[in-house]
Amino acid sequence: MTKKYDYDVIVVGAGPTGMTLALSLARGGVKTLAFDKEADVYPLPRAAHVDHEIMRIYQELGVADDIAKTCRSSLTYDFLSAKREILMQFGGLSGMGPGGWPTGNMIHQPTIERIVRDAAAGEANLELQSNWDCKSVSETADGVQSSVLVNGELKTFTSRYLVASDGARSPIRNQLGIEQDDLGFDEPWLVVDVLVKDYSRLPKVNLQICDPVRPTTCVLMGSGRHRWEFMLLDGEDPQEMSSPEKVSELLEPWDVEGAVELERTAVYRFNAKVAKEWKKGPIFLAGDAAHLTPPFAGQGLCAGLRDAVNLAWKLIACLKQGADEGLLESYQIERAPHARAYIELAIAQGRTVCTTDPGVAAERDAQMLAARAAGVSMTPPPPMGLLKGCLAETSGAGSYFPQIVIETEGALRRLDETLGLGARLIVRTGGATLSSDTGLTIVETTNEMLGEFGPGLAAWLDELGVEAVLVRPDHYVFGMGDPADLLAGWASALSGTKQAEPAV
Ligand SMILES: Cc1cc2nc3c(=O)[nH]c(=O)nc-3n(C[C@H](O)[C@H](O)[C@H](O)COP(=O)(O)OP(=O)(O)OC[C@H]3O[C@@H](n4cnc5c(N)ncnc54)[C@H](O)[C@@H]3O)c2cc1C
């Protein structure tokens, strides 16, 4: 048989999104090339937080325990006035989130990127290259052709699909002429990362200082580090503000001299944008290439990883399990509104923080203090669900399937380790009479293999008042209800007999 292309999928950009996608694809048997124009992981300060859902994805990649060892935890996320009154406080961040990991996990992005890259080394089906610079991509009759600069020489590769996870500036998005919706946020901030010598002199929780004189963020990071972010004011020069003298001046009110050592600084413009098209033929955008958020909700990288796992199972289904290509149309339909909702949350938080008009700030403070006095309390929002896409028309479709965690003698056991991965139909009884040729696993809650997880799952089904739940490989619920109906719906969703709705 003639080989039609060099790889099933080429992933351009080996940042957190690209690596998660590449590793997931390779583990699903998809022949994957992932490459990056840089020699190593990006060293400058970026993400400081990932949520429980992302830790579950890392669990699936087999790296969550190593990452967790490097994480720190903040009990609360406090928005303070200039006078340090608590305007708004998110609690419960160190408690277990629905994904079966702490709700908030403070990280050092280059450290976790390194852990994932190490896990990918030697992975069958995955070729990982550095210092490869993608110069152009073009659609061919049966896939994609990419031109890549390798050691000064332009080389051509072919693949059935290509994913551009090439970051905020995405050269591929630009080459394809894909426009972005600008959600209207554009503020310059100086990010200052420090190495910590004495934690006892540092804040123990994440802070937003809503001071109109200098809006400031102060957050925990992964082990050994801490971060400040200072909003730059009109007329301030980014280079001058990044100088060690200016940084010392900005840190002076925090009284941390001797307790921290400056590691690095960078100035970013915090933007909010969503690409209008996430797929052009066989070429997809993922991660920052598809969406950009201000960092106030700590969700940019998180959104990229959700893209990666959403796209991974669909590409595996099409390339390895005979699913109809129409399934891939659901990628943008599902992911774009989800990413946008988190961006809007971040913009709302950003607008609260970035107020520089003293009058407006005073009014804001009065309103927020009154709300707090009236007992308004904040908890991290539950995982947002999917609104439409590859979903059954049942109750619960699109909701997030929680991971049960059981503690025995101080050790934690998580459901996915026992239940396994991939699509799963969880049913109370009668599993033996059901079958599916889609490669999905059928599990009865009474199955001994589930141990104590079985009663937990049965109780969850009881609470929802349903007989069965069909969970997709990305842990979102396909549908709930009659098991035979769910299996039939799943089979037709994969075979393309259910039409995907148009992209929004
Ligand atoms: C100050 C700051 C704070 C943040 N805080 C958080 C947070 O707390 N939580 C959170 O979830 N997110 C946060 N983020 C966002 C997060 O860092 C990004 O969303 C995340 O890095 C995006 O990952 P990515 O893989 O999509 O893109 P990137 O990490 O940008 O990776 C893209 C890769 O593509 C490569 N590339 C580009 N062009 C080419 C080419 N032509 N050929 C080959 N390779 C190419 C690049 O070298 C790069 O390695 C923050 C960001 C900033 C700036």
Coordinates of C-alpha atoms and ligand atoms in Angstrom, one line a residue:
M1 CA 0.0 0.0 0.0
T2 CA 1.3 3.5 -0.8
K3 CA 2.0 5.6 2.2
K4 CA 0.0 8.7 1.8
Y5 CA 1.7 10.9 4.3
D6 CA 4.7 11.0 6.7
Y7 CA 2.7 11.4 9.9
D8 CA -0.9 11.0 11.0
V9 CA -0.7 14.3 12.9
I10 CA 1.9 17.1 13.0
V11 CA 1.8 19.3 16.1
V12 CA 3.6 22.7 15.6
G13 CA 4.7 24.2 18.9
A14 CA 5.7 22.0 21.9
G15 CA 4.4 24.2 24.7
P16 CA 2.0 22.8 27.3
T17 CA -0.9 22.5 24.8
G18 CA 1.2 20.9 22.0
M19 CA 2.9 18.5 24.3
T20 CA -0.3 17.3 26.0
L21 CA -1.9 16.8 22.6
A22 CA 1.1 15.0 21.1
L23 CA 1.5 12.7 24.1
S24 CA -2.2 11.9 24.2
L25 CA -2.2 11.2 20.4
A26 CA 0.8 9.0 20.6
R27 CA -0.6 7.0 23.5
G28 CA -3.7 6.5 21.3
G29 CA -1.6 4.9 18.6
V30 CA -1.5 8.0 16.3
K31 CA 1.9 8.5 14.6
T32 CA 2.7 12.0 15.6
L33 CA 5.5 14.6 15.0
A34 CA 5.7 17.4 17.5
F35 CA 8.3 20.1 17.1
D36 CA 9.2 23.5 18.4
K37 CA 11.3 26.3 17.0
E38 CA 13.1 26.8 20.4
A39 CA 15.8 24.6 21.8
D40 CA 14.1 24.0 25.1
V41 CA 11.0 24.9 27.2
Y42 CA 10.1 28.6 27.3
P43 CA 11.9 29.9 30.4
L44 CA 10.1 33.2 31.1
P45 CA 7.5 33.6 33.8
R46 CA 4.0 32.6 32.8
A47 CA 1.3 30.3 34.3
A48 CA 1.4 30.1 38.1
H49 CA -1.9 28.2 38.6
V50 CA -3.6 25.1 37.2
D51 CA -6.9 23.7 38.5
H52 CA -8.1 20.2 39.5
E53 CA -9.3 19.4 36.0
I54 CA -5.8 20.0 34.5
M55 CA -4.2 17.9 37.2
R56 CA -6.5 15.0 36.2
I57 CA -5.3 15.5 32.6
Y58 CA -1.7 15.3 33.9
Q59 CA -2.7 12.2 35.9
E60 CA -3.8 10.6 32.6
L61 CA -0.4 11.4 31.2
G62 CA 1.2 9.8 34.2
V63 CA 2.9 13.0 35.5
A64 CA 0.5 14.3 38.1
D65 CA 2.3 12.9 41.1
D66 CA 5.6 14.4 39.9
I67 CA 3.9 17.8 39.2
A68 CA 2.0 17.7 42.6
K69 CA 5.4 17.4 44.4
T70 CA 6.4 20.8 43.0
C71 CA 3.0 22.6 43.7
R72 CA 2.1 24.9 46.5
S73 CA -1.3 25.7 47.8
S74 CA -3.1 28.9 48.7
L75 CA -6.1 28.6 51.0
T76 CA -7.8 31.6 49.6
Y77 CA -7.6 34.1 46.7
D78 CA -8.2 37.6 48.2
F79 CA -9.1 40.8 46.5
L80 CA -8.0 43.6 48.8
S81 CA -8.6 47.4 48.8
A82 CA -5.8 49.9 49.0
K83 CA -6.4 49.9 52.8
R84 CA -6.1 46.1 52.7
E85 CA -9.8 45.4 53.5
I86 CA -11.1 42.2 52.0
L87 CA -13.3 43.1 49.1
M88 CA -13.9 39.6 47.8
Q89 CA -12.4 36.2 48.9
F90 CA -12.5 32.9 47.1
G91 CA -12.2 30.0 49.5
G92 CA -11.8 26.3 49.3
L93 CA -8.8 26.4 46.9
S94 CA -6.8 23.7 48.7
G95 CA -9.8 21.4 49.0
M96 CA -10.4 18.5 46.6
G97 CA -12.0 19.7 43.3
P98 CA -14.4 17.7 41.1
G99 CA -11.4 16.5 39.0
G100 CA -10.0 14.6 42.1
W101 CA -7.1 17.0 42.7
P102 CA -6.9 20.2 44.8
T103 CA -9.0 23.0 43.3
G104 CA -6.0 25.3 42.9
N105 CA -2.4 24.2 42.4
M106 CA 0.3 26.9 42.3
I107 CA 3.0 26.0 39.8
H108 CA 6.2 27.0 38.0
Q109 CA 5.3 26.6 34.3
P110 CA 8.8 25.7 33.0
T111 CA 9.1 23.0 35.7
I112 CA 5.9 21.3 34.7
E113 CA 6.7 21.6 31.0
R114 CA 10.0 19.9 31.7
I115 CA 8.3 17.0 33.5
V116 CA 5.9 16.5 30.6
R117 CA 8.7 16.6 28.0
D118 CA 10.7 14.1 30.1
A119 CA 7.7 11.8 30.1
A120 CA 7.4 12.1 26.4
A121 CA 11.0 11.0 25.7
G122 CA 11.2 7.6 24.0
E123 CA 7.4 7.5 23.6
A124 CA 6.4 5.1 20.8
N125 CA 4.6 6.8 18.0
L126 CA 5.9 10.3 19.0
E127 CA 8.8 12.0 17.3
L128 CA 9.8 15.2 19.2
Q129 CA 12.1 17.8 17.7
S130 CA 13.6 21.1 18.9
N131 CA 15.0 24.0 16.8
W132 CA 12.6 23.2 14.0
D133 CA 10.8 26.3 12.7
C134 CA 7.6 25.9 10.7
K135 CA 7.7 28.3 7.9
S136 CA 4.4 27.6 6.1
V137 CA 1.5 25.1 5.9
S138 CA -0.8 24.2 3.0
E139 CA -3.7 22.0 2.5
T140 CA -3.3 19.2 0.0
A141 CA -5.7 16.7 -1.6
D142 CA -5.5 14.3 1.3
G143 CA -3.9 16.3 4.2
V144 CA -1.4 19.0 5.0
Q145 CA 2.1 19.8 3.7
S146 CA 4.3 21.8 6.0
S147 CA 7.7 23.5 5.2
V148 CA 10.0 23.4 8.2
L149 CA 13.4 25.0 8.6
V150 CA 15.7 22.3 10.0
N151 CA 19.4 23.1 10.5
G152 CA 19.2 25.9 7.9
E153 CA 17.5 23.7 5.3
L154 CA 13.9 23.9 4.3
K155 CA 12.3 20.4 4.6
T156 CA 8.8 19.3 3.6
F157 CA 6.6 17.0 5.7
T158 CA 3.1 15.7 5.0
S159 CA 0.4 14.7 7.5
R160 CA -3.3 13.8 7.5
Y161 CA -3.9 16.6 10.1
L162 CA -1.9 19.5 11.5
V163 CA -2.4 21.3 14.8
A164 CA -1.0 24.8 15.3
S165 CA -0.3 25.1 19.0
D166 CA 2.2 27.8 18.2
G167 CA 1.3 30.3 20.8
A168 CA -0.3 33.7 21.1
R169 CA 1.3 35.1 18.0
S170 CA 0.6 31.9 16.0
P171 CA 2.4 32.3 12.7
I172 CA 0.1 29.6 11.3
R173 CA -3.1 31.4 12.3
N174 CA -1.7 34.5 10.6
Q175 CA -0.7 32.6 7.5
L176 CA -4.2 31.2 7.2
G177 CA -5.7 34.7 7.6
I178 CA -7.8 33.7 10.6
E179 CA -9.1 36.7 12.4
Q180 CA -9.6 37.0 16.2
D181 CA -12.5 38.5 18.1
D182 CA -11.1 41.1 20.4
L183 CA -13.0 40.9 23.7
G184 CA -11.7 44.3 24.8
F185 CA -8.9 44.0 27.3
D186 CA -5.5 45.4 26.9
E187 CA -3.3 46.3 29.9
P188 CA 0.5 46.2 30.3
W189 CA 1.8 44.4 33.4
L190 CA 5.3 43.8 34.8
V191 CA 5.7 40.3 36.0
V192 CA 8.4 39.7 38.7
D193 CA 9.4 36.2 39.7
V194 CA 11.6 35.7 42.8
L195 CA 13.4 32.8 44.4
V196 CA 12.4 32.5 48.0
K197 CA 14.9 32.3 50.9
D198 CA 12.4 32.9 53.7
Y199 CA 8.8 32.0 53.2
S200 CA 7.9 33.2 56.7
R201 CA 8.1 36.8 55.4
L202 CA 5.8 36.3 52.4
P203 CA 2.0 36.4 52.1
K204 CA 0.5 32.9 52.6
V205 CA -2.4 33.4 50.1
N206 CA -2.9 34.7 46.7
L207 CA -3.7 38.5 46.6
Q208 CA -5.0 41.1 44.2
I209 CA -4.3 44.5 45.6
C210 CA -7.0 46.7 44.0
D211 CA -5.1 49.9 44.7
P212 CA -5.9 52.5 42.1
V213 CA -2.4 54.0 42.6
R214 CA -0.7 50.7 41.5
P215 CA -2.9 47.6 40.9
T216 CA -0.8 44.7 42.0
T217 CA -1.0 40.9 42.1
C218 CA 1.0 38.8 44.6
V219 CA 0.7 35.0 44.2
L220 CA 2.3 31.8 45.2
M221 CA 4.1 29.7 42.6
G222 CA 5.6 26.3 42.5
S223 CA 8.1 25.2 45.2
G224 CA 10.8 27.8 45.9
R225 CA 9.3 30.7 44.0
H226 CA 6.8 33.6 44.5
R227 CA 5.4 36.2 42.1
W228 CA 4.4 39.8 42.0
E229 CA 2.7 41.5 39.0
F230 CA 2.5 45.3 38.8
M231 CA 0.2 47.1 36.4
L232 CA 2.2 49.7 34.4
L233 CA 0.6 53.1 34.3
D234 CA 0.2 55.5 31.4
G235 CA 3.6 56.9 30.3
E236 CA 5.7 54.2 32.1
D237 CA 8.5 52.7 30.0
P238 CA 8.4 48.8 30.2
Q239 CA 12.2 48.6 30.0
E240 CA 12.9 51.2 32.7
M241 CA 10.2 49.6 35.0
S242 CA 11.9 46.2 34.6
S243 CA 15.3 47.4 35.9
P244 CA 16.5 45.9 39.2
E245 CA 16.3 49.4 40.8
K246 CA 12.7 49.9 39.9
V247 CA 11.7 46.4 40.8
S248 CA 13.3 46.9 44.3
E249 CA 11.3 50.1 44.6
L250 CA 8.1 48.3 43.7
L251 CA 8.8 45.5 46.2
E252 CA 9.8 47.9 49.0
P253 CA 6.2 48.1 50.6
W254 CA 6.3 44.3 50.9
D255 CA 9.4 44.4 53.1
V256 CA 10.9 41.3 51.5
E257 CA 14.5 42.4 51.1
G258 CA 16.7 39.5 52.0
A259 CA 13.8 37.0 51.9
V260 CA 13.7 36.8 48.1
E261 CA 16.1 37.0 45.2
L262 CA 15.0 38.4 41.8
E263 CA 14.9 35.6 39.3
R264 CA 13.4 37.3 36.2
T265 CA 11.1 39.9 35.0
A266 CA 8.9 40.3 31.8
V267 CA 6.4 42.8 30.6
Y268 CA 3.2 41.4 29.0
R269 CA 0.2 43.1 27.5
F270 CA -2.8 41.2 29.0
N271 CA -5.2 40.6 26.1
A272 CA -8.5 38.8 25.6
K273 CA -9.0 37.4 22.1
V274 CA -10.7 34.3 20.5
A275 CA -9.9 33.1 17.0
K276 CA -12.9 33.2 14.7
E277 CA -12.0 29.8 13.1
W278 CA -10.4 27.0 15.0
K279 CA -10.3 24.6 12.1
K280 CA -9.5 25.2 8.4
G281 CA -9.9 21.9 6.6
P282 CA -7.4 19.5 8.2
I283 CA -5.6 22.3 10.1
F284 CA -6.6 23.1 13.7
L285 CA -5.7 25.9 16.2
A286 CA -5.2 25.0 19.8
G287 CA -4.1 26.7 23.0
D288 CA -3.0 30.4 23.0
A289 CA -3.1 30.2 19.2
A290 CA -6.9 29.9 19.5
H291 CA -7.6 32.0 22.6
L292 CA -5.9 34.6 24.8
T293 CA -7.0 35.5 28.3
P294 CA -5.8 38.0 30.9
P295 CA -4.3 35.8 33.7
F296 CA -6.6 36.9 36.6
A297 CA -8.5 33.6 36.7
G298 CA -5.4 31.6 36.0
Q299 CA -7.0 29.8 33.1
G300 CA -5.0 30.3 29.9
L301 CA -2.9 27.2 30.0
C302 CA -5.9 25.3 31.5
A303 CA -7.9 26.2 28.4
G304 CA -5.1 25.0 26.2
L305 CA -5.0 21.6 27.9
R306 CA -8.8 21.3 27.6
D307 CA -8.4 21.9 23.8
A308 CA -5.7 19.3 23.7
V309 CA -7.7 16.5 25.3
N310 CA -10.9 17.5 23.4
L311 CA -9.1 17.3 20.1
A312 CA -7.0 14.3 21.0
W313 CA -9.8 11.8 21.5
K314 CA -11.6 13.0 18.4
L315 CA -8.5 12.6 16.2
I316 CA -7.8 9.2 17.7
A317 CA -11.4 8.2 17.0
C318 CA -11.2 9.3 13.4
L319 CA -7.7 7.9 12.7
K320 CA -7.8 4.7 14.6
Q321 CA -11.4 3.8 15.4
G322 CA -13.1 4.6 12.1
A323 CA -15.1 7.5 13.3
D324 CA -16.5 9.9 10.7
E325 CA -14.5 13.1 10.2
G326 CA -17.6 15.1 10.9
L327 CA -16.8 14.5 14.6
L328 CA -14.0 17.0 14.2
E329 CA -16.4 19.8 13.5
S330 CA -17.5 19.6 17.1
Y331 CA -14.1 20.8 18.3
Q332 CA -14.7 24.5 17.9
I333 CA -18.4 24.2 18.7
E334 CA -17.6 22.8 22.1
R335 CA -14.4 24.5 23.0
A336 CA -14.9 28.1 21.8
P337 CA -17.9 29.0 24.0
H338 CA -16.2 27.3 27.0
A339 CA -12.9 29.2 26.5
R340 CA -14.8 32.4 26.0
A341 CA -16.7 31.9 29.3
Y342 CA -13.5 31.6 31.2
I343 CA -12.1 34.7 29.4
E344 CA -15.1 36.7 30.4
L345 CA -14.7 35.6 34.0
A346 CA -11.0 36.8 33.8
I347 CA -12.0 40.1 32.2
A348 CA -14.5 40.8 35.0
Q349 CA -11.9 40.0 37.7
G350 CA -9.3 42.1 35.7
R351 CA -11.7 45.1 35.5
T352 CA -12.1 44.9 39.3
V353 CA -8.3 45.0 39.8
C354 CA -7.2 47.4 37.0
T355 CA -9.3 50.4 38.1
T356 CA -7.0 53.5 38.4
D357 CA -9.6 56.2 38.9
P358 CA -9.7 56.9 42.7
G359 CA -13.4 57.8 42.6
V360 CA -14.4 54.7 40.7
A361 CA -12.2 52.6 43.0
A362 CA -13.9 54.1 46.1
E363 CA -17.3 53.3 44.7
R364 CA -16.3 49.8 43.8
D365 CA -14.8 49.2 47.3
A366 CA -18.0 50.4 49.0
Q367 CA -20.2 48.1 46.8
M368 CA -18.0 45.1 47.4
L369 CA -17.7 45.7 51.1
A370 CA -21.4 46.0 51.4
A371 CA -21.9 42.7 49.4
R372 CA -19.5 41.0 51.7
A373 CA -21.1 42.4 54.8
A374 CA -24.4 41.0 53.5
G375 CA -22.9 37.6 53.4
V376 CA -22.1 37.1 49.7
S377 CA -19.4 34.5 49.7
M378 CA -17.3 33.3 46.8
T379 CA -16.3 29.7 46.0
P380 CA -14.5 28.7 42.8
P381 CA -17.1 28.1 40.1
P382 CA -17.8 24.4 39.3
P383 CA -16.3 23.2 36.1
M384 CA -18.2 24.8 33.2
G385 CA -20.0 22.3 31.0
L386 CA -20.1 21.9 27.3
L387 CA -23.2 23.6 25.8
K388 CA -23.4 21.7 22.5
G389 CA -21.4 19.5 20.2
C390 CA -20.9 15.7 20.4
L391 CA -23.6 15.3 23.1
A392 CA -26.7 13.3 23.5
E393 CA -30.0 15.1 24.0
T394 CA -30.4 14.1 27.6
S395 CA -30.1 15.6 31.0
G396 CA -26.6 16.0 32.2
A397 CA -25.1 16.0 28.7
G398 CA -22.0 18.2 28.6
S399 CA -21.5 18.3 32.3
Y400 CA -18.1 17.3 33.9
F401 CA -17.8 13.8 35.2
P402 CA -16.2 14.0 38.6
Q403 CA -13.4 11.8 39.7
I404 CA -14.2 10.1 43.1
V405 CA -11.2 10.0 45.4
I406 CA -11.0 7.5 48.3
E407 CA -8.6 7.9 51.2
T408 CA -7.3 4.8 52.9
E409 CA -4.7 5.1 55.7
G410 CA -3.6 8.4 54.4
A411 CA -3.2 7.2 50.8
L412 CA -5.4 8.6 48.0
R413 CA -6.9 6.3 45.3
R414 CA -8.5 7.9 42.3
L415 CA -11.4 6.5 40.2
D416 CA -9.7 6.8 36.8
E417 CA -6.8 4.6 38.0
T418 CA -9.4 1.8 38.6
L419 CA -12.0 2.6 36.0
G420 CA -9.5 3.2 33.2
L421 CA -9.6 5.8 30.4
G422 CA -11.4 6.2 27.1
A423 CA -15.1 6.3 26.6
R424 CA -17.1 4.5 29.4
L425 CA -20.7 3.5 29.9
I426 CA -21.3 3.2 33.7
V427 CA -24.5 1.3 34.4
R428 CA -26.1 0.0 37.5
T429 CA -27.0 -3.5 36.3
G430 CA -27.5 -5.4 33.1
G431 CA -24.1 -4.6 31.6
A432 CA -23.7 -8.1 30.3
T433 CA -26.6 -7.7 28.0
L434 CA -25.1 -4.6 26.4
S435 CA -22.4 -4.4 23.7
S436 CA -20.8 -1.7 21.6
D437 CA -18.4 -2.0 18.7
T438 CA -17.0 1.6 19.3
G439 CA -14.3 0.4 21.6
L440 CA -16.1 1.8 24.6
T441 CA -15.9 0.1 28.1
I442 CA -19.1 -1.0 29.8
V443 CA -18.9 -1.1 33.6
E444 CA -21.5 -2.1 36.1
T445 CA -21.4 -0.3 39.4
T446 CA -21.6 -3.7 41.1
N447 CA -18.4 -4.9 39.3
E448 CA -16.0 -6.2 42.0
M449 CA -13.1 -4.6 40.1
L450 CA -14.4 -1.2 41.1
G451 CA -14.1 -2.0 44.9
E452 CA -15.3 0.9 47.0
F453 CA -15.7 3.1 43.9
G454 CA -18.8 1.0 42.9
P455 CA -21.1 2.2 45.7
G456 CA -19.8 5.7 45.1
L457 CA -20.8 5.6 41.5
A458 CA -24.1 4.0 42.3
A459 CA -24.8 6.8 44.8
W460 CA -23.9 9.4 42.2
L461 CA -26.3 7.8 39.7
D462 CA -29.0 7.7 42.4
E463 CA -28.5 11.4 43.1
L464 CA -29.0 12.1 39.4
G465 CA -31.9 9.7 39.2
V466 CA -30.5 7.9 36.1
E467 CA -29.8 4.3 35.1
A468 CA -26.5 5.0 33.3
V469 CA -24.0 7.6 32.2
L470 CA -21.9 7.6 29.1
V471 CA -18.6 9.5 29.7
R472 CA -16.4 10.7 26.9
P473 CA -12.6 10.2 26.9
D474 CA -12.2 13.8 28.0
H475 CA -14.3 13.2 31.1
Y476 CA -17.3 15.2 29.9
V477 CA -20.7 13.4 30.0
F478 CA -22.0 12.4 26.5
G479 CA -25.4 11.6 28.0
M480 CA -27.4 10.1 30.9
G481 CA -30.4 7.8 30.9
D482 CA -31.3 4.5 29.3
P483 CA -28.1 2.5 28.6
A484 CA -29.1 1.1 25.2
D485 CA -30.2 4.5 24.0
L486 CA -26.9 6.0 25.1
L487 CA -24.9 3.3 23.2
A488 CA -27.0 3.9 20.1
G489 CA -26.5 7.6 20.4
W490 CA -22.8 7.3 20.9
A491 CA -22.4 5.0 17.9
S492 CA -24.3 7.4 15.6
A493 CA -22.4 10.4 16.9
L494 CA -19.1 8.7 16.0
S495 CA -20.4 7.4 12.6
G496 CA -21.5 10.8 11.6
T497 CA -25.2 10.1 11.3
K498 CA -25.9 12.9 13.8
Q499 CA -25.2 16.2 12.1
A500 CA -22.9 18.6 14.0
E501 CA -24.3 22.0 14.5
P502 CA -22.7 25.0 12.7
A503 CA -19.7 26.6 14.4
V504 CA -20.4 29.8 16.4
Ligands
LIG1 C1 2.1 36.6 33.1 C2 1.3 35.4 32.7 C3 0.6 34.6 33.7 C4 -0.1 33.5 33.4 N1 -0.7 32.8 34.3 C5 -1.4 31.7 34.0 C6 -2.0 30.9 35.1 O1 -1.8 31.2 36.3 N2 -2.7 29.8 34.7 C7 -2.9 29.5 33.4 O2 -3.6 28.5 33.1 N3 -2.3 30.2 32.4 C8 -1.6 31.3 32.7 N4 -1.0 32.0 31.7 C9 -1.2 31.6 30.3 C10 -0.3 30.4 29.9 O3 1.1 30.7 30.2 C11 -0.5 30.2 28.4 O4 -1.8 30.1 28.2 C12 0.2 28.9 27.9 O5 1.6 29.0 28.0 C13 -0.2 28.6 26.5 O6 0.4 27.4 26.1 P1 0.5 27.0 24.5 O7 1.1 25.7 24.5 O8 -0.8 27.2 23.9 O9 1.4 28.2 23.9 P2 2.9 28.5 24.3 O10 3.3 28.1 25.6 O11 3.2 29.9 23.9 O12 3.7 27.5 23.3 C14 3.8 27.8 21.9 C15 5.0 27.1 21.4 O13 5.0 27.2 19.9 C16 6.3 27.5 19.5 N5 6.3 28.0 18.2 C17 5.9 29.2 17.8 N6 6.0 29.4 16.4 C18 6.6 28.2 16.0 C19 7.0 27.8 14.7 N7 6.9 28.6 13.6 N8 7.6 26.6 14.6 C20 7.7 25.8 15.7 N9 7.3 26.1 16.9 C21 6.8 27.4 17.1 C22 6.9 28.4 20.6 O14 8.3 28.3 20.6 C23 6.3 27.8 21.8 O15 7.1 26.9 22.5 C24 -0.2 33.1 32.0 C25 0.4 33.8 31.0 C26 1.2 35.0 31.3 C27 1.8 35.7 30.3

